Every structure is written in structure tokens, then in C-alpha cells.
XYZ file of C-alpha atoms in Angstrom:
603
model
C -67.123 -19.159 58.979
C -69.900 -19.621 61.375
C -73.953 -19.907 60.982
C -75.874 -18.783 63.833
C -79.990 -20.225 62.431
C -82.530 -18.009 64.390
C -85.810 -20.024 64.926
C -87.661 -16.876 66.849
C -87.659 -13.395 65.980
C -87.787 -12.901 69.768
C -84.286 -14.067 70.587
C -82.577 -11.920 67.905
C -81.086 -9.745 70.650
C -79.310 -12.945 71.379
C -78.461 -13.787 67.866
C -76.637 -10.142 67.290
C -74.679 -10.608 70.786
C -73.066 -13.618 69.570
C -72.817 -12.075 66.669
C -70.867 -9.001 67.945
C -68.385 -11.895 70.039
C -67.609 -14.348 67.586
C -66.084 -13.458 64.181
C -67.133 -14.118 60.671
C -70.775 -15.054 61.771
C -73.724 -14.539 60.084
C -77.449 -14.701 60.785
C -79.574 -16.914 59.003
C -83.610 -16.830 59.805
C -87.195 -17.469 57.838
C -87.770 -14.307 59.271
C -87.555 -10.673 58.370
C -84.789 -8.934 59.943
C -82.475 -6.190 59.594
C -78.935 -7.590 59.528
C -79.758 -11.111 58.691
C -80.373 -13.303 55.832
C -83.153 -14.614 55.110
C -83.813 -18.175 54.519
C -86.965 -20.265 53.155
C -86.526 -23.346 55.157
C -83.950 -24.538 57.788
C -83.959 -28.074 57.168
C -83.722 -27.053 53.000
C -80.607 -24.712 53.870
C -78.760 -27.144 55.861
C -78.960 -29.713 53.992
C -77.041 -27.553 51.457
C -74.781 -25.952 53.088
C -74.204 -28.617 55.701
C -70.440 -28.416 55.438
C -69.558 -24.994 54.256
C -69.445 -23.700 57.536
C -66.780 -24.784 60.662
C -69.600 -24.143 63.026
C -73.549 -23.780 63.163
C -75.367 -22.497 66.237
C -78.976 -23.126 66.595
C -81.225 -20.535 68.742
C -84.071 -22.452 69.789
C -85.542 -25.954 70.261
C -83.159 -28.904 70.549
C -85.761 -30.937 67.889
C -85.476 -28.561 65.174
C -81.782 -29.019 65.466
C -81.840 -32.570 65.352
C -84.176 -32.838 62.466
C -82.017 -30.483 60.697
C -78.904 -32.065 60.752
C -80.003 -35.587 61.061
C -79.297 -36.741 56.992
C -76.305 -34.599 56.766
C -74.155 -36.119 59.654
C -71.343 -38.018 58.290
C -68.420 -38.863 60.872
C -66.701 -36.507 63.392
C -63.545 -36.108 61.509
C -65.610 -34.162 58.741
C -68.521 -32.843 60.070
C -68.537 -28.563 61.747
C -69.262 -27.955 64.994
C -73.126 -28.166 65.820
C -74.060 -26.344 68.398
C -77.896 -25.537 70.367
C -78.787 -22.674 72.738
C -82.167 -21.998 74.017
C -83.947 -19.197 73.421
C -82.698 -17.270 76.613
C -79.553 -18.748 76.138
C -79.381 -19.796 79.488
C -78.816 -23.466 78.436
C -75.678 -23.724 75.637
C -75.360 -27.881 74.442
C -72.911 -29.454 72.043
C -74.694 -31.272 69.626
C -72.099 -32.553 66.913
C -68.447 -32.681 66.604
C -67.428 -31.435 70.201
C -64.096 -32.467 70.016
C -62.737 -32.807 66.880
C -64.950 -30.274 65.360
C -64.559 -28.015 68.178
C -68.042 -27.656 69.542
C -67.603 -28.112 73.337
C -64.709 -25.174 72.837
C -67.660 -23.217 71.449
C -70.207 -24.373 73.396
C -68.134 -23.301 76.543
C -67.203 -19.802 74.646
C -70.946 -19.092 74.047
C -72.102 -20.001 77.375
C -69.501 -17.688 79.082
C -71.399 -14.807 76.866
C -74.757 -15.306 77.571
C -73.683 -15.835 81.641
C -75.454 -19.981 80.164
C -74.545 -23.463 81.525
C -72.328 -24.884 79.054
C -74.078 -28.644 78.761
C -71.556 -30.884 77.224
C -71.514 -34.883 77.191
C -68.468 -35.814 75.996
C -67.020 -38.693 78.461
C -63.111 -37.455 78.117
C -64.259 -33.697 79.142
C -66.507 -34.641 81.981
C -63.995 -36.887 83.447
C -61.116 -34.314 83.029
C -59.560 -36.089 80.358
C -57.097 -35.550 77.912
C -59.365 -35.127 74.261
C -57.086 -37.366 72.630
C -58.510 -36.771 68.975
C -57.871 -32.821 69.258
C -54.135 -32.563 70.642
C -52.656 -32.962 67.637
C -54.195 -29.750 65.887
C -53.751 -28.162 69.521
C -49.849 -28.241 69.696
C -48.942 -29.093 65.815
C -48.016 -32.759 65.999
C -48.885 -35.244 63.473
C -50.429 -38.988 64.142
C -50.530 -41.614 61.527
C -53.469 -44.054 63.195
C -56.800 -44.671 60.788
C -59.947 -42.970 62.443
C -61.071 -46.372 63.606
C -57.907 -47.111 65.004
C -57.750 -43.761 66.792
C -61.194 -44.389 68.324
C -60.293 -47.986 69.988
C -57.392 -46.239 71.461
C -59.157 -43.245 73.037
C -62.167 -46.070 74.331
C -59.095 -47.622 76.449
C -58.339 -43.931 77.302
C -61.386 -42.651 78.985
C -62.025 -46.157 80.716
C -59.197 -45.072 82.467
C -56.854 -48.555 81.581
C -53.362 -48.444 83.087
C -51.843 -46.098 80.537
C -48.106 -45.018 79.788
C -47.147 -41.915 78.815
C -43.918 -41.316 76.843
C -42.762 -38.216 76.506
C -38.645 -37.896 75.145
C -38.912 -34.731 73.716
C -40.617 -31.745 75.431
C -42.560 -28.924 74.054
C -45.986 -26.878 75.130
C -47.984 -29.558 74.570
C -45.701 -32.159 76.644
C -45.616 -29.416 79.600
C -49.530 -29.480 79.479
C -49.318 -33.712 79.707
C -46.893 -33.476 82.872
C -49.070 -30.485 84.238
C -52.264 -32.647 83.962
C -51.578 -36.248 84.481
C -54.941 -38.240 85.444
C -54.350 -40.560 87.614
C -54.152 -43.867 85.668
C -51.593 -42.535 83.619
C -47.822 -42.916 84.172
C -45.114 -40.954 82.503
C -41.736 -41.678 81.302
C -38.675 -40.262 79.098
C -37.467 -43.686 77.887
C -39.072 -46.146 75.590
C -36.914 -48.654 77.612
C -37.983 -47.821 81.065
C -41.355 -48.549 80.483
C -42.243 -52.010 81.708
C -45.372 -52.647 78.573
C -46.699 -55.455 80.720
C -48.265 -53.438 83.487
C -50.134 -51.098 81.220
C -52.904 -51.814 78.439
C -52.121 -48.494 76.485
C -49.359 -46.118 75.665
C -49.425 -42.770 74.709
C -45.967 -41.188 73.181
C -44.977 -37.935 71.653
C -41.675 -38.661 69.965
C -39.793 -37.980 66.820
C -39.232 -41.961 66.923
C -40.003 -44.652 65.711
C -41.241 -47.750 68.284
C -42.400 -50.887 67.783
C -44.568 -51.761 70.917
C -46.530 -55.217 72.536
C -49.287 -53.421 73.458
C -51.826 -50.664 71.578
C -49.656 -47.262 71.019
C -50.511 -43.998 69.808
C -47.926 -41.604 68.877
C -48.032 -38.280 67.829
C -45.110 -36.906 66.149
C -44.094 -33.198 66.782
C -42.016 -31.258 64.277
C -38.804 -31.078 65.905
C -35.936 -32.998 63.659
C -34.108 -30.581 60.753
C -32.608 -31.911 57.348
C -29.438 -31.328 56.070
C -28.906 -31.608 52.542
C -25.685 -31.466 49.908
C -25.212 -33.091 46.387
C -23.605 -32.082 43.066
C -24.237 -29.574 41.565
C -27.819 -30.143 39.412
C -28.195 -33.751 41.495
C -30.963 -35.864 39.852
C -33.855 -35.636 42.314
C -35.093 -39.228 41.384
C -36.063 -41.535 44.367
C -34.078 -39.296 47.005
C -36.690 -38.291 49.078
C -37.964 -41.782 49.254
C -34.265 -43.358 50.022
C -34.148 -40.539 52.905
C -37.053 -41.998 54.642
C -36.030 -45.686 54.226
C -32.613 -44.470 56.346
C -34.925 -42.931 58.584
C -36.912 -45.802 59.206
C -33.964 -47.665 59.983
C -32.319 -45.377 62.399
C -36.062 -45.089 63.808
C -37.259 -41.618 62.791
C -40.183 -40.631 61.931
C -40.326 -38.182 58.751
C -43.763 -36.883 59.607
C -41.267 -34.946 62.787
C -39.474 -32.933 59.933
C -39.648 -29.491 60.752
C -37.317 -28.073 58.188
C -34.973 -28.766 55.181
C -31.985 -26.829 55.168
C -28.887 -26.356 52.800
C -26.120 -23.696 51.790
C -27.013 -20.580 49.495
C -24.400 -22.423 46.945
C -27.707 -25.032 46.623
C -30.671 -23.130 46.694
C -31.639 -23.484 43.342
C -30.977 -27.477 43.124
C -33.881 -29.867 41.605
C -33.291 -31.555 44.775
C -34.246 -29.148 47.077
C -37.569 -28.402 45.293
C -38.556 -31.977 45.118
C -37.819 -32.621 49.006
C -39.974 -29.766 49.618
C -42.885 -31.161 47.543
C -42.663 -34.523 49.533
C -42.509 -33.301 52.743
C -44.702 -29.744 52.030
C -45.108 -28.798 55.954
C -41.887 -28.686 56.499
C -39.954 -24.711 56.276
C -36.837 -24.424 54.015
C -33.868 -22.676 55.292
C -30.965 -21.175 53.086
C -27.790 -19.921 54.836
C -24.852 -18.440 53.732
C -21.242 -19.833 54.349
C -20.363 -17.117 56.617
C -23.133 -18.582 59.167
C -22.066 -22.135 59.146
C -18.507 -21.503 59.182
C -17.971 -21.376 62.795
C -20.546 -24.486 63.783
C -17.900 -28.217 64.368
C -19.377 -31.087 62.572
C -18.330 -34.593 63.726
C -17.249 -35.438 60.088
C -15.656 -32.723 58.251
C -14.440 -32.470 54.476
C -11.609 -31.035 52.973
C -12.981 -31.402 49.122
C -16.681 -29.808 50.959
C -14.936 -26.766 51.985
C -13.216 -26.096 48.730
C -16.442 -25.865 47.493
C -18.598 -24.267 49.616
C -16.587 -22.666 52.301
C -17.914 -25.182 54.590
C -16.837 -28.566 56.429
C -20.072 -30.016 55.808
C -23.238 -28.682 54.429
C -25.486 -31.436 55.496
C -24.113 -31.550 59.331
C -23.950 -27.987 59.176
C -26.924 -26.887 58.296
C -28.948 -29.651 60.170
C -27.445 -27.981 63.325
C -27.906 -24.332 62.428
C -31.801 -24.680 62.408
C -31.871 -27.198 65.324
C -30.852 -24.149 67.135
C -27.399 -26.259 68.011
C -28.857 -29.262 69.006
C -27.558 -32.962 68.743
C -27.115 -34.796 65.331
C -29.702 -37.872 65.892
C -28.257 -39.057 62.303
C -24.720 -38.108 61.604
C -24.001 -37.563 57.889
C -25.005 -40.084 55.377
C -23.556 -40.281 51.806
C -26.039 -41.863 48.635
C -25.768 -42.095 45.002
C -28.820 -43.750 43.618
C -27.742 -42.954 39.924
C -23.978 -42.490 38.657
C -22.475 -39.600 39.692
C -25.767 -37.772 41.335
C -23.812 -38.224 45.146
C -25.773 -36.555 47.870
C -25.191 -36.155 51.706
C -27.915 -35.586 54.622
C -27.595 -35.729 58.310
C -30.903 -34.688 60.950
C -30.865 -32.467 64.046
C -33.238 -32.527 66.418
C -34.102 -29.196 68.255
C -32.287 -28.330 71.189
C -35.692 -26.634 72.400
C -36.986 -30.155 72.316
C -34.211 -32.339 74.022
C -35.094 -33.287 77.344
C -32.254 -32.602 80.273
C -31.428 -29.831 82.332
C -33.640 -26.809 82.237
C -32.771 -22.844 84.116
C -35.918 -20.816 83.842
C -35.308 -17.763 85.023
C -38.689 -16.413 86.493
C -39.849 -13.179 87.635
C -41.900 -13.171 91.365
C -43.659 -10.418 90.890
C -43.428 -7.141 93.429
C -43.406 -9.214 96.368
C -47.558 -10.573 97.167
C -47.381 -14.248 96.491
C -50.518 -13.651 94.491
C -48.867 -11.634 91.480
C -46.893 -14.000 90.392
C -47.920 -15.343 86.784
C -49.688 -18.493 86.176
C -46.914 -19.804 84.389
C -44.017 -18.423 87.202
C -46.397 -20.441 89.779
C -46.436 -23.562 87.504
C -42.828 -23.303 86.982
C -42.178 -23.475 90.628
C -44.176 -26.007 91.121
C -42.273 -28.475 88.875
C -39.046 -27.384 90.091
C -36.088 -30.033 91.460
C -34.290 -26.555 92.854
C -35.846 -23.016 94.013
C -32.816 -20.605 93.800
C -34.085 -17.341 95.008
C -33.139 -13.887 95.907
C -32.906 -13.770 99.808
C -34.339 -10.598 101.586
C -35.653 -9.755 98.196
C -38.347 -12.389 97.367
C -40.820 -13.077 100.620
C -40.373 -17.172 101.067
C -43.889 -17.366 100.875
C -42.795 -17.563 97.496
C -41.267 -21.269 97.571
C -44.409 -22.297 99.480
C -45.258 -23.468 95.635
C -42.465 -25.665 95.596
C -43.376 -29.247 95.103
C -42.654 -31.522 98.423
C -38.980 -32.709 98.034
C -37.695 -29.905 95.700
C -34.553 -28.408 97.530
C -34.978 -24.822 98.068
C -32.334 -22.625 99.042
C -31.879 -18.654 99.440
C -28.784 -16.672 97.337
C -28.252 -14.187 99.680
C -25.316 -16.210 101.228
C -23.713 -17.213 98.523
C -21.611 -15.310 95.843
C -22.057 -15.529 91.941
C -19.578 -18.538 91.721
C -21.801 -20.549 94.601
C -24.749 -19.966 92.695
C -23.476 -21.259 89.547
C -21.802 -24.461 90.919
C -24.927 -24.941 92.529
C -27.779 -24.630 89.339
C -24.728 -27.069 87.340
C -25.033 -29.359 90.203
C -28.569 -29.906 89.708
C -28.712 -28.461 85.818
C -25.782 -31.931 85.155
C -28.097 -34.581 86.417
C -31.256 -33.196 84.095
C -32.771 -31.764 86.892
C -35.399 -28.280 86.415
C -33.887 -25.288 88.254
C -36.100 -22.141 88.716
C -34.161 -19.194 89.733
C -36.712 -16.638 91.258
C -35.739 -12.842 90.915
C -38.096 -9.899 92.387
C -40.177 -8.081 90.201
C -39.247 -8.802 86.446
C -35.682 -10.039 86.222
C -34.864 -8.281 82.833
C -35.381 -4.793 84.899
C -32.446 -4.345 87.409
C -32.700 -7.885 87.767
C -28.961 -8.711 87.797
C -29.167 -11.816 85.396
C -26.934 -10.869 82.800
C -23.720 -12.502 84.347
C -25.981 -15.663 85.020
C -26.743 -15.775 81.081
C -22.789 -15.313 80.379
C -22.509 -18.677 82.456
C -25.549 -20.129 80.856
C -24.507 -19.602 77.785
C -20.820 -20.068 78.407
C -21.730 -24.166 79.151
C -24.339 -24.117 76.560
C -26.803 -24.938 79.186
C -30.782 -24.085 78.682
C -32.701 -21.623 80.037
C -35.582 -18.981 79.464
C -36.867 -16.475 80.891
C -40.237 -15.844 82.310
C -41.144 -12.171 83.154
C -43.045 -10.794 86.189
C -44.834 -7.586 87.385
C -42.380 -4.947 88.352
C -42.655 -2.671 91.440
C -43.196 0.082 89.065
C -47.054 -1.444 88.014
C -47.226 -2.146 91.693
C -47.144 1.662 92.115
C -49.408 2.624 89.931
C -52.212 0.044 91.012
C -51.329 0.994 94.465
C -51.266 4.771 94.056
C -54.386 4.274 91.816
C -52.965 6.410 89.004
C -52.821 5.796 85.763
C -49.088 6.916 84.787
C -49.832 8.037 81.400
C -52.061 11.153 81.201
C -53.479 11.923 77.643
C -51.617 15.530 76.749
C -49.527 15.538 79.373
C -47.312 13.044 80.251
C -47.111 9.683 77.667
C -43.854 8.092 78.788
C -42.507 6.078 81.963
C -38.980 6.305 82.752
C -37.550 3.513 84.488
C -34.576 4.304 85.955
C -32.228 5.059 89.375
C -29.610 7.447 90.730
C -25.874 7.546 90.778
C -24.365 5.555 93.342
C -21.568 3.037 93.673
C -22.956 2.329 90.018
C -22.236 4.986 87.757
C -24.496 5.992 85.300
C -23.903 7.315 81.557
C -23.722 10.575 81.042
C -26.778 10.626 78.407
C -28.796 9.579 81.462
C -27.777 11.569 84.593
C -31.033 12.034 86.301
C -31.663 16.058 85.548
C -31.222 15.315 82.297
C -33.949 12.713 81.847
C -36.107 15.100 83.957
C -36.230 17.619 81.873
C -38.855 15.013 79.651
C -41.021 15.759 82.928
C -41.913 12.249 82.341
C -43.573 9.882 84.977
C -40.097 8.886 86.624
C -40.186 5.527 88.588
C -36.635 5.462 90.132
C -35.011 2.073 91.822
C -32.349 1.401 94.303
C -31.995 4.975 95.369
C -33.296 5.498 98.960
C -29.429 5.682 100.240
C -28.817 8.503 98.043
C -32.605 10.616 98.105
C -31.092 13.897 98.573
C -28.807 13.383 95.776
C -31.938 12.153 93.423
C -34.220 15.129 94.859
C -31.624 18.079 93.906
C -31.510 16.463 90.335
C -34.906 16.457 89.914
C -35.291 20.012 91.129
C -33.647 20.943 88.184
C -36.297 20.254 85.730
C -39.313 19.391 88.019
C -41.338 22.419 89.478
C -40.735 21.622 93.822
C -44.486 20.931 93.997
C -44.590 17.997 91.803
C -46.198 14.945 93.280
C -43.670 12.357 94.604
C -44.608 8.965 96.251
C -41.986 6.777 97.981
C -43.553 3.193 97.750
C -41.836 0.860 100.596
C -41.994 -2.951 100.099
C -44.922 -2.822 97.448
C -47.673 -5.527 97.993
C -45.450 -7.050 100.692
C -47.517 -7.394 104.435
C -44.932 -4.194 105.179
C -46.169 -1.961 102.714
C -46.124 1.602 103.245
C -46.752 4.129 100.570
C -45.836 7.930 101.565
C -46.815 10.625 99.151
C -45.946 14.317 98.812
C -44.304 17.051 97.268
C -40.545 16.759 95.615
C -39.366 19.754 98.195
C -39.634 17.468 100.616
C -38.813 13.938 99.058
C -35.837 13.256 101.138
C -36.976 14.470 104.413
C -40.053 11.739 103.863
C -37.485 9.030 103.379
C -35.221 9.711 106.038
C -38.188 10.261 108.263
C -39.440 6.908 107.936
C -36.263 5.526 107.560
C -37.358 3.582 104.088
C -34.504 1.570 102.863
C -33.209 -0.205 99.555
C -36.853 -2.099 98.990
C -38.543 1.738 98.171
C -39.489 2.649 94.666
C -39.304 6.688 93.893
C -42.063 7.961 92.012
C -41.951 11.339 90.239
C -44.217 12.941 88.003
C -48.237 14.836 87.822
C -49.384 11.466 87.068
C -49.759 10.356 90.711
C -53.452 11.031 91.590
C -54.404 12.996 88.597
C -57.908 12.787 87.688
C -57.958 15.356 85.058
C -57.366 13.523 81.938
C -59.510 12.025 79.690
C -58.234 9.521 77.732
C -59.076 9.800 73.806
C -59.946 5.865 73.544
C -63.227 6.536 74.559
C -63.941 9.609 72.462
C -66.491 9.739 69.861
C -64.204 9.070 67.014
C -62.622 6.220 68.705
C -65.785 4.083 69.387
C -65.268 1.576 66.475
C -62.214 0.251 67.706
C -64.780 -1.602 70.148
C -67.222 -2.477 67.305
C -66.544 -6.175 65.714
């Protein structure tokens, strides 16, 4: 909940703006005003309700503020987000809390409403630091340092001392580190590879454990799953703490537990319930046999699968929610009180382990510009560029970072390209391979998955703008028409590729849908006579050549004559077919800005 405290009458045009943008605010003022509540005194009401609110924004003078909040102000790890703006609001300052609390966040959210100069003075944000203090809550890890602790080690921080970075698990928030590096930091993925003499600080983020010569902060992300089995109504007693003593010595850190995990045979154990209570964050997972049956654990058990159907419930189960990653502590056996036996082994997530990496990234329609921010970044930090030939402009790999090895597949066939991503994906290199448009549409990556997934190798995929939103930006139509036409069809004509029967082109045209139709310039008079027989002749057609490349040409006219204006201008594989009275209609008015739709835009 927010406070906005209006000094002035004057500026409560302001007050209701920010009101409007930010949720679950409310107006406080001395003053009489419709929408607000009223208040006798501001220094009385903040001294009471000092810290029921996560933020308070002043509207006036910077004194008031002060004097307001000067007895109430605690330490930053408790106190809300303070926040001033002048009366015009053309001057926004953090006052109190700005990083912890989150007041330069708001103090840069307000200022972009108002069109204000955001006025912060926190050191770390000025000098484009990391705010150490806030990237826990930001990406879900936990640290164990004492706030006094925690403020020595960000002092060595922003003074910008030699600092190392660990990082030997990765995640969003280790992508962000790598992405941002100042430059007295240095990173690395092995404790031992770091030579602690030449630096005065280290930051790690690591399910581990280290004992270090020199100051170390470590926050601990949730990435290691628990296995449990025991007997059959197990006494809980002093389990949970013997787990963590093993953990300790094998150099985990329990505050990394993202999950406990067992079979459906267990759910209803003591054990479980008390493990949950110790470690509360932490998600619990039940799976049937019939899920775990097929996954090898390094130690299996006759006597365990007579029971339970399983090898071993502990391995098993650790490795079902790690998403089949690696055991970091193979099975352990205890018995803390005569006959109470109990087993537990930890995953950590395969998400998380650091090694080869495919991402699979869309390049948008062809304009350099339209890729995504995170297809750009991707590129940036790859060791290989594998990309489509003719199909992706090479302007494209001008992102690639000096020394990344960038190579075209238009050469090579589907067993090249593979030994040549394991090449690089074997020594725990990044490999980006760049497809046009989005690669899930016609993209062809489906036998590179098979492989992927064949040598249990990672990968993801990151999408891109496809040449049919090309075509409507550059036709400047809007492909859905209120009352007319409300669906896209995505789709191309019968060539060397046969299509289903269900979705032979004159039967999808009969929807008289907006049809966007690929990799069918070879075939056009083929694709026009199927249209014709659901499409009246005079239907607006575009044929879109090389969309947003320095080649485009866009050719628009009537479905009688789509093949005679793609053989007249010679247009080739790269043209997208559009079909439909979309293209260029002006006619429709769309219902989200009727009348009865205006309060979807009211807060």
C-alpha cells in the first residue's frame, strides 16, 4: 500500500495522476477534497502510521518531509520507501530507503509520469553499480550476512576494490551479473580458479558452501532438490537437522533448497511434514511410481523396488524435480533412532548447471533492428553464430562479440550442423543458432531439438517477429477487423511438401480469414486458383518481398491477378502472400474504445 501526503490543494491534479498510475494508493491531505482523506496533521499521521505503508510520497516542500519522518526513521532494512516531489512534479527525490525499500525504483517510476528529473543519491546507482542489498529479493536468492556485515561489504563494493565474482550456477540474475560487469570486477565459474590474493572482495552466487581468506558475500539461489525415503511412519526427530549437518559437510548450503520430493507411497509420512516446516520456502513434490520408473539412479535397490516400484526413491525423486540434472549428493542412508532408517540424496537443477548452452533465437523479418533485446544480447555473448545463410542478412552477426566464430548453414547439411554446435556445445561453449523470423513458425528446428534432446544437451528457444507482423506494420493494416474478419491464418501451399487434407488451401479459405501464406511464390498460380474458390477475385492481395530487408518491395492488388504480379516481378522464395479485406481497410471500428469499454483503461 502506498501514501501519497498532499501539502497544497493546488497540486491535487498531480496527486490523482499518480494516483491513477500506481496501484493501491491513497490520498492523504489537511485539506478538503473529493477523493481523499482527510488528515489533521502530517507530522501526527506519520508518526502513526510510519510503517504501515511500503511507500509514502510527499507533494511539496522537501522540509515538511524531513520533519515528518525525522523520529520515525529506524534502519533501511525496515523502514518504506520515502519519497518527495515538488509541487509541479518536475523534481522527483528519494528520500528514505532507496534501495532496499525501493524508493529510487519509485522515484524513477514517478518521474517518468510527471515527464520529472528523477534526483537520486545513492553512490551504487550513480556509479552504475550493482545495488548489492536488493538482488537478493530481485532474483529470489537468499544471503545469510548480519545487516552490519552486509553494509562493510557493499562499502568495499562501490569504492570499486578489486572484486571477484563467482558465479557456478547460472540463472536470470547471474545473466544480468555477466551482462553488466563494472569494471573492477572479475568473474569466474570455479571457487579454485580464483587467485583470493589479488582481490579485496568476492561476490558468489552458489548453492555451496566456501570458506574464503578474504571478505565474501554469497547469495544462495534455490536450485538443489531433496530426495527423501524412510519406513513407513519414520520418527521425524532430529532428521532435518542431521540432513543439514551432511550438507555442511559435502558443502551445501540448505538455504539453496528449492524443493523436497518423495513417492506418492510417502506422502502422508511425519517426516515429510516436519522437513517442510524446517525448510518452509521450499515446494513439495509427490510423484507416482509410474514417473520415476524409467529415471537410472547410480545406486539402485532390489528390497526399494519391492516396495515402491522404484530403484530408489531418494535418487529418484531428487532427479525428477532437478529437471534431470546431476546428483551433487548421491544417496545417503541414517537411522538416528532404532529402526526409523531413512535415505536422501540432492539434485541440483539442470537449468542451473553451467556448460554448454543452444539457444535457439529468432532474427526477426530480416532489419537488424527487430530483433529482440534479449536475441541481440544473446548474440552478443555467443562463442558460435550458426545462422541461416541467404535467409538472415549478416548484418545480423555484426552483434557478435570480437572472437566468436561465426559461420553460415547454407553449406552445410543437417549432420554438419550438428557436429558442429557439439563441437563447441562439448567444451561448455554458448552456441546461438539464428533462424529468420520466429523459428517455431516454418522455422525448421524440430530435427535440431530431436538431436538436442537425443544427447541431452541444453537449449531454449527465444522467439522473434515473423514476416507476417512485418506485413501488417508495413501494409499499415490492422489484420483483424472488428465484425469482419477476427482470425490470421498462417499457412502455405502444396508443394514438394504435402499438406493434410484438413488444410488444403480452399478449404481454409472458405473462413475468408486474413491468410498470410509462406514459401509459395514457386507455386502462385496453384495458391491463386485455390483461393478463388472461396475468395470473391477482387479481394485485396499483397505480395510482400524481403520484408524490412534494404530490398523490400511490397506489391498490392487484386487476387485475379495475384500470380501475374509475382511472375511479373519475378519475386522469389523470400515473398510472403497476403490474402484477405484486412489489407488497407479503414472501415472498422474497433469495440475497445466504445463507450462501454472505457473502464478497462480506468485503474
Amino acid at each position: 500500500m502506498k501514501a501519497i501526503i498532499l501539502i497544497s490543494e493546488a497540486s491535487l491534479p498531480l496527486a490523482k495522476t499518480l494516483q491513477r498510475e500506481l496501484p493501491d494508493t491513497l490520498i492523504y491531505t489537511k485539506n478538503e477534497c473529493e477523493g481523499c482523506i482527510s488528515i489533521t496533521s502530517c507530522h501526527r499521521f506519520i508518526e502513526e502510521h510510519f510503517n504501515d505503508f511500503d511507500s509514502i510520497i510527499f507533494i511539496g516542500a522537501m522540509g515538511i518531509c524531513v520533519r515528518s519522518i525525522a523520529g520515525c526513521i529506524k534502519n533501511k532494512y525496515k523502514d518504506p520507501a520515502v519519497v518527495c516531489v515538488d509541487s509541479t512534479g518536475r523534481f522527483v527525490i528519494s528520500v528514505l530507503s532507496g534501495h532496499v525499500g525501493g524508493a529510487n525504483e519509485l522515484t524513477r517510476h514517478i518521474a517518468a509520469i510527471t515527464g520529472g528529473e528523477a534526483v537520486i543519491t545513492t553512490q551504487s546507482d550513480n556509479a552504475g553499480l550493482w545495488a548489492l542489498d536488493t538482488l537478493a529479493g530481485k532474483y529470489g536468492w537468499k544471503i545469510t550476512v548480519p545487516h552490519a556485515e552486509m553494509n562493510r561489504l557493499v562499502t568495499l563494493f562501490v569504492n570499486r576494490e578489486p572484486t571477484a565474482l563467482l558465479l557456478d550456477i547460472k540463472d536470470k540474475g547471474t545473466e544480468y551479473l555477466e551482462r553488466t560487469l563494472p569494471a573492477h570486477v572479475k568473474v569466474f565459474y570455479h571457487f579454485e580458479d580464483m587467485p583470493q590474493s589479488e582481490f579485496k572482495l568476492i561476490i558468489a552466487v552458489t548453492p555451496y558452501i566456501y570458506s574464503a581468506e578474504i571478505p565474501m558475500l554469497c547469495f544462495h539461489p534455490a536450485v538443489l532438490h531433496l530426495g527423501i525415503g524412510c519406513r513407513k511412519q519414520c520418527d521425524p526427530s532430529g532428521i532435518a537437522e542431521y540432513i543439514e549437518a551432511v550438507m555442511h559437510r559435502h558443502g551445501l548450503c540448505p538455504f539453496s533448497l528449492a524443493s523436497l520430493n518423495t513417492i506418492e507411497l510417502k506422502k502422508d509420512e511425519p517426516l515429510l511434514e516436519i522437513l517442510h516446516r524446517r525448510w518452509a520456502d521450499t515446494e513439495t513434490h509427490i510423484y507416482p511410481a509410474e514417473e520415476l520408473k524409467d529415471i537410472t539412479v547410480p545406486h539402485p535397490s532390489e528390497k526399494a523396488f519391492e516396495v515402491t516400484g522404484v530403484y530408489g526413491v531418494a535418487e529418484s525423486t531428487a532427479l525428477k524435480s532437478s529437471g534431470e540434472g546431476t546428483l551433487v549428493l548421491e544417496k545417503q542412508k541414517g537411522m538416528l533412532t532404532e529402526g526409523n532408517h531413512f535415505t536422501f540424496a540432492i539434485a541440483v537443477s539442470a537449468t542451473a548447471m553451467r556448460g554448454g548452452h543452444i539457444e535457439i533465437v529468432g532474427a526477426g523479418p530480416g532489419d537488424p533492428e527487430l530483433i529482440s533485446v534479449r536475441g541481440k544480447r544473446m548474440l552478443e555473448k555467443a562463442d558460435l553464430v550458426l545462422y541461416a545463410g541467404s535467409l538472415v542478412p549478416r548484418e545480423l552477426t555484426f552483434y557478435a562479440k570480437e572472437g566468436a566464430t561465426v559461420r553460415s548453414s547454407a553449406g552445410m547439411d543437417l549432420e554438419e550442423q550438428f557436429a558442429l554446435m557439439k563441437e563447441f556445445y562439448d567444451k561448455g561453449l554458448f552456441i546461438v543458432r539464428l533462424h529468420t523470423g520466429d523459428p517455431c513458425i516454418y522455422g525448421a528446428i524440430q530435427e535440431q531439438m530431436a538431436f538436442f534432446d537425443r544427447y541431452k544437451m541444453s537449449y531454449h528457444i527465444t522467439p522473434g517477429i515473423s514476416s507476417f507482423q512485418a506485413a501488417a506494420a508495413a501494409l499499415r493494416s490492422q489484420f483483424t477487423i472488428p465484425e469482419k474478419v477476427q482470425s490470421i491464418i498462417l499457412t502455405r501451399g502444396e508443394g514438394r511438401t504435402p499438406m493434410p487434407e484438413k488444410e488444403q488451401l480452399h478449404k481454409l479459405a472458405q473462413s475468408q480469414s486474413t491468410m498470410c501464406i509462406y514459401l509459395s511464390a514457386g507455386i502462385v498460380e496453384q495458391v491463386q486458383e485455390e483461393l478463388m474458390q472461396a475468395y470473391p477475385p477482387e479481394t485485396p492481395v499483397a505480395a510482400c518481398y524481403k520484408l524490412t530487408w534494404k530490398e523490400e518491395k511490397i506489391y498490392r492488388g487484386e487476387l485475379k491477378d495475384l500470380a501475374k504480379i509475382v511472375r511479373d516481378n519475378n519475386l522469389t522464395l523470400t515473398t510472403l502472400l497476403v490474402v484477405g479485406e484486412a489489407i488497407d481497410n479503414r472501415k472498422g471500428l474497433s469495440r475497445l474504445y466504445a463507450h462501454e469499454f472505457k473502464h478497462l483503461f480506468r485503474k
